[in-house]
Coordinates of C-alpha atoms in Angstrom, one line a residue:
M30 CA 23.4 87.3 7.5
L31 CA 26.5 88.2 6.0
L32 CA 28.1 89.4 3.0
L33 CA 30.7 87.9 1.1
L34 CA 34.3 87.8 0.1
A35 CA 36.1 90.7 -1.2
A36 CA 38.2 89.2 -3.9
C37 CA 39.6 92.4 -5.2
S38 CA 40.7 91.5 -8.6
P39 CA 40.9 94.1 -11.4
W40 CA 37.9 94.3 -13.6
P41 CA 38.3 95.2 -17.3
G42 CA 36.6 98.2 -18.7
N43 CA 33.6 98.4 -21.1
A44 CA 31.6 95.8 -19.1
E45 CA 27.9 95.4 -19.8
V46 CA 25.7 95.8 -16.8
V47 CA 23.1 93.0 -17.0
H48 CA 21.6 93.6 -13.6
S49 CA 21.6 96.4 -11.0
E50 CA 19.7 96.9 -7.8
R51 CA 20.0 98.6 -4.4
S52 CA 19.5 96.2 -1.5
L53 CA 19.2 97.0 2.2
Y54 CA 23.0 96.7 2.5
R55 CA 24.6 97.9 -0.8
N56 CA 24.4 98.5 -4.5
I57 CA 24.6 95.2 -6.3
M58 CA 25.6 94.8 -10.0
V59 CA 26.1 91.9 -12.3
E60 CA 28.4 92.8 -15.2
D61 CA 29.6 90.8 -18.2
K62 CA 32.8 91.3 -20.1
G63 CA 33.1 88.7 -22.8
D64 CA 33.0 85.3 -21.2
L65 CA 33.4 86.6 -17.7
R66 CA 30.4 87.4 -15.5
C67 CA 31.0 89.1 -12.1
L68 CA 29.0 90.1 -9.1
R69 CA 30.1 93.5 -7.9
F70 CA 29.2 95.6 -4.8
N71 CA 29.5 99.3 -4.7
V72 CA 30.3 100.5 -1.1
K73 CA 31.5 104.0 -0.3
Q74 CA 32.1 104.7 -4.0
N75 CA 34.5 101.7 -4.3
K76 CA 33.6 98.7 -6.5
S77 CA 35.0 95.3 -6.0
N78 CA 34.4 92.0 -7.7
Q79 CA 32.8 89.6 -5.2
S80 CA 32.3 86.5 -7.3
C81 CA 33.0 85.7 -11.0
L82 CA 32.4 82.9 -13.4
Y83 CA 33.3 81.9 -16.9
K84 CA 29.9 81.6 -18.7
S85 CA 31.3 78.9 -21.0
Q86 CA 33.0 77.0 -18.2
P87 CA 31.2 77.7 -14.9
Q88 CA 33.1 74.8 -13.3
Q89 CA 36.4 76.6 -13.7
L90 CA 37.2 78.7 -10.6
V91 CA 38.2 82.3 -11.4
F92 CA 39.6 83.8 -8.1
N93 CA 42.9 82.9 -6.5
Y94 CA 41.5 83.0 -3.0
T95 CA 38.7 80.6 -3.8
K96 CA 41.3 78.1 -5.0
L97 CA 43.3 78.6 -1.8
L98 CA 40.3 77.7 0.3
F99 CA 40.5 74.1 -1.0
S100 CA 43.7 73.7 1.1
G101 CA 41.2 72.7 3.8
L102 CA 40.7 69.3 2.1
M103 CA 44.3 68.4 3.0
L104 CA 43.1 68.3 6.6
N105 CA 39.7 66.7 6.0
S106 CA 39.3 65.2 2.5
K107 CA 35.7 63.9 3.1
P108 CA 33.6 66.6 4.7
G109 CA 30.0 65.4 5.3
S110 CA 28.7 68.7 6.6
I111 CA 29.8 72.2 5.4
L112 CA 28.9 75.6 6.6
I113 CA 29.7 78.6 4.4
I114 CA 29.4 82.1 5.9
G115 CA 29.1 84.5 3.0
L116 CA 27.5 83.4 -0.3
G117 CA 28.5 85.7 -3.1
G118 CA 27.6 84.1 -6.4
G119 CA 27.6 80.7 -4.8
T120 CA 30.7 79.5 -6.6
M121 CA 32.2 77.7 -3.5
S122 CA 28.9 76.0 -2.7
N123 CA 28.4 74.8 -6.3
T124 CA 31.9 73.4 -6.5
L125 CA 31.7 71.6 -3.2
H126 CA 28.4 70.1 -4.2
Q127 CA 30.0 68.7 -7.4
L128 CA 32.9 67.3 -5.4
Y129 CA 30.7 65.9 -2.5
P130 CA 27.1 65.4 -3.8
K131 CA 26.1 63.7 -0.6
A132 CA 27.4 66.4 1.8
R133 CA 25.1 68.8 3.6
I134 CA 26.1 72.3 2.6
E135 CA 24.5 75.3 4.4
N136 CA 25.2 78.8 3.1
V137 CA 24.5 81.8 5.3
E138 CA 24.3 85.3 3.7
I139 CA 23.1 88.5 5.3
D140 CA 21.6 90.0 2.2
P141 CA 18.5 88.3 0.6
A142 CA 19.2 90.2 -2.6
V143 CA 22.6 88.5 -3.0
I144 CA 21.0 85.1 -2.7
K145 CA 18.4 86.0 -5.3
V146 CA 21.1 87.3 -7.7
A147 CA 23.2 84.2 -7.1
R148 CA 20.3 82.0 -8.1
E149 CA 19.3 84.1 -11.2
Y150 CA 22.7 85.0 -12.6
F151 CA 25.3 82.6 -11.3
G152 CA 23.6 79.3 -11.3
F153 CA 23.7 78.9 -7.6
F154 CA 22.4 75.4 -7.0
E155 CA 20.1 74.3 -4.2
N156 CA 18.4 71.1 -3.3
E157 CA 17.5 69.1 -0.1
R158 CA 21.3 69.0 0.7
V159 CA 22.3 72.5 -0.3
T160 CA 20.5 75.4 1.3
A161 CA 20.8 79.2 1.7
T162 CA 19.7 81.2 4.8
D163 CA 19.5 85.0 4.9
Q164 CA 20.8 85.6 8.4
D165 CA 23.7 87.2 10.2
G166 CA 26.5 84.6 10.4
R167 CA 27.2 85.0 14.1
L168 CA 23.5 84.7 14.9
F169 CA 23.3 81.5 12.8
I170 CA 26.2 80.0 14.6
K171 CA 24.7 80.8 18.0
R172 CA 21.5 79.2 17.1
A173 CA 23.3 76.2 15.6
L174 CA 25.1 75.7 18.9
M175 CA 21.8 75.7 20.7
K176 CA 20.6 73.0 18.4
K177 CA 23.8 71.0 19.0
Q178 CA 24.7 71.0 15.3
Q179 CA 28.2 70.3 14.1
Y180 CA 30.1 70.7 10.9
D181 CA 33.1 69.1 9.4
W182 CA 34.1 72.3 7.6
I183 CA 33.3 75.9 8.4
I184 CA 34.3 78.4 5.7
L185 CA 34.4 82.1 6.8
D186 CA 34.1 84.3 3.8
A187 CA 32.0 87.3 4.9
F188 CA 32.8 90.9 4.1
N189 CA 30.8 94.1 4.6
G190 CA 32.2 95.7 1.5
E191 CA 35.2 97.1 3.2
Y192 CA 36.4 94.3 5.5
I193 CA 35.2 91.4 7.6
P194 CA 32.4 92.6 10.0
E195 CA 34.0 93.3 13.4
H196 CA 31.7 90.9 15.3
L197 CA 33.2 88.0 13.1
L198 CA 36.8 88.8 14.1
T199 CA 36.6 88.4 17.8
R200 CA 37.8 85.7 20.2
E201 CA 34.3 85.1 21.4
F202 CA 33.0 84.5 17.9
L203 CA 35.9 82.2 17.0
L204 CA 35.3 80.2 20.2
E205 CA 31.7 79.7 19.1
A206 CA 32.7 78.6 15.6
K207 CA 35.3 76.2 17.2
Q208 CA 32.5 74.6 19.3
L209 CA 30.5 74.1 16.2
L210 CA 33.2 71.9 14.6
S211 CA 33.0 68.1 14.7
D212 CA 35.8 66.1 16.2
K213 CA 37.7 66.2 12.9
G214 CA 36.3 69.6 11.9
I215 CA 38.3 72.2 10.1
L216 CA 37.9 76.0 9.6
T217 CA 39.2 78.2 6.8
S218 CA 39.0 81.9 6.9
N219 CA 39.4 84.3 3.9
T220 CA 41.4 87.4 5.0
F221 CA 44.3 89.5 3.7
S222 CA 48.1 89.7 4.2
N223 CA 48.2 93.5 3.7
S224 CA 45.5 94.6 6.2
G225 CA 46.3 96.7 9.3
L226 CA 44.5 94.0 11.2
Y227 CA 46.9 91.3 10.2
A228 CA 48.7 91.0 13.5
Y229 CA 45.5 91.2 15.5
E230 CA 43.8 88.5 13.4
S231 CA 46.9 86.3 13.8
A232 CA 47.1 86.7 17.5
T233 CA 43.3 86.1 17.9
Y234 CA 43.2 82.9 15.8
Y235 CA 46.3 81.6 17.6
D236 CA 44.7 82.3 21.0
V237 CA 41.6 80.4 20.1
F238 CA 42.9 77.5 18.0
G239 CA 46.6 77.3 18.7
D240 CA 48.7 76.7 15.6
Y241 CA 47.3 77.2 12.1
F242 CA 48.5 77.2 8.5
N243 CA 48.9 80.5 6.6
V244 CA 47.9 79.7 3.0
R245 CA 48.9 82.3 0.4
N246 CA 50.9 82.9 -2.7
N247 CA 52.3 85.7 -4.8
K248 CA 49.2 86.1 -7.0
N249 CA 47.5 88.6 -4.7
E250 CA 47.2 89.7 -1.1
N251 CA 44.7 87.0 0.0
R252 CA 45.6 85.0 3.1
I253 CA 43.6 81.8 4.1
I254 CA 43.9 80.9 7.7
L255 CA 43.5 77.1 8.0
T256 CA 43.0 75.4 11.3
G257 CA 40.9 72.8 13.0
K258 CA 39.7 71.3 16.3
Q259 CA 42.5 68.7 16.5
P260 CA 46.2 69.3 16.5
L261 CA 47.5 69.9 12.9
P262 CA 49.2 67.2 11.0
D263 CA 52.8 67.8 9.9
I264 CA 53.9 68.9 6.5
Q265 CA 55.1 65.4 5.6
T266 CA 51.7 63.9 6.3
L267 CA 50.0 66.6 4.2
G268 CA 52.3 65.9 1.3
R269 CA 51.3 62.3 1.2
R270 CA 47.7 63.4 0.6
L271 CA 48.5 65.5 -2.4
P272 CA 48.3 63.0 -5.3
A273 CA 44.7 62.0 -4.6
L274 CA 43.6 65.6 -4.1
D275 CA 45.4 66.8 -7.2
R276 CA 43.4 64.4 -9.3
Q277 CA 40.1 65.4 -7.6
L278 CA 40.7 69.2 -7.9
K279 CA 42.4 69.6 -11.3
P280 CA 39.1 69.8 -13.2
F281 CA 38.2 72.9 -11.3
G282 CA 41.5 74.7 -12.1
V283 CA 42.9 74.1 -8.5
D284 CA 46.6 73.3 -8.4
I285 CA 46.8 71.9 -4.9
K286 CA 50.5 71.1 -5.2
E287 CA 51.3 74.7 -5.9
I288 CA 49.0 75.8 -3.0
F289 CA 50.8 73.3 -0.7
A290 CA 54.2 74.7 -1.6
H291 CA 53.2 78.0 -0.1
M292 CA 51.6 76.8 3.2
T293 CA 53.4 77.7 6.4
L294 CA 52.7 77.1 10.1
A295 CA 52.1 80.2 12.1
S296 CA 54.2 78.8 15.0
Q297 CA 57.2 78.7 12.7
E298 CA 56.8 82.2 11.4
R299 CA 55.3 84.0 14.4
D300 CA 55.2 87.2 12.3
W301 CA 53.2 89.3 14.8
P302 CA 54.5 91.0 17.9
Q303 CA 54.3 89.1 21.1
D304 CA 52.3 91.8 22.8
T305 CA 49.6 92.0 20.1
R306 CA 46.2 92.5 21.6
V307 CA 43.6 89.8 21.0
L308 CA 40.4 91.0 19.4
T309 CA 37.3 90.7 21.7
D310 CA 33.7 91.8 21.7
Q311 CA 34.8 94.7 24.0
Y312 CA 37.7 95.7 21.8
S313 CA 36.5 96.7 18.5
P314 CA 38.9 96.6 15.6
A315 CA 37.1 99.0 13.3
N316 CA 39.5 101.9 13.8
L317 CA 42.5 99.7 13.4
L318 CA 42.0 99.5 9.6
N319 CA 43.8 102.9 9.3
I320 CA 46.8 101.8 11.2
D321 CA 50.0 101.9 9.1
K322 CA 51.4 98.5 8.3

């Protein structure tokens, strides 16, 4: 079971609270401000928008980081099976179902209350191909491995209100996720460029996957780590895939050409110290959040 993304975008004042409840994990609020509806969590007195939609145009994506996640389609443009760890309002799942109505999409969310709110207030769509399971994401992946399941795309978007849960940051977890990928499978992870854990995350992903793409822009501090089971294609190959993807994603407000322009290979930047320690199940990163950047 997991939580969701922390897309920390400013929220305008004078919002109307249309729903509020205390779950086992957090305070959950749904607030409206004009045409914008947002799911918010209150953790340790801080509030952050977790998922938003335009009520008049629910197809249009609101958050920058959500758009950046679609960079994954440059590596695999026809995913038949998708695993999303962290539901939020279900925006990513809904969009992917519209793009790939025949794909199997499994959403995993730690908090049953979040799933309920996504259904009731954000139009989270489910059918025989789109499902939601209230379970810890790592436990789900362990069980999926036992069942010998595989996915073409794994999206890691789980947050505990402050940061990614520590058991979803480690080398052991990422190795499990990598085993769950199909031969052409890809993985995208929503994280941040300004975290004290930046170097540790970078070193850990590089240790498990080898090279990866950093996907980010100047709109906020989100960083998407994009990688896969196979060696990554070069930038020229990705560029040739842009026209078709651009037509596919424009209706959702995703400018894939602009995203592509800001993609860089970790091996070419290598912006973490060589001696950075890899995160493991025995080496907890929790206290590192306070390290000065």
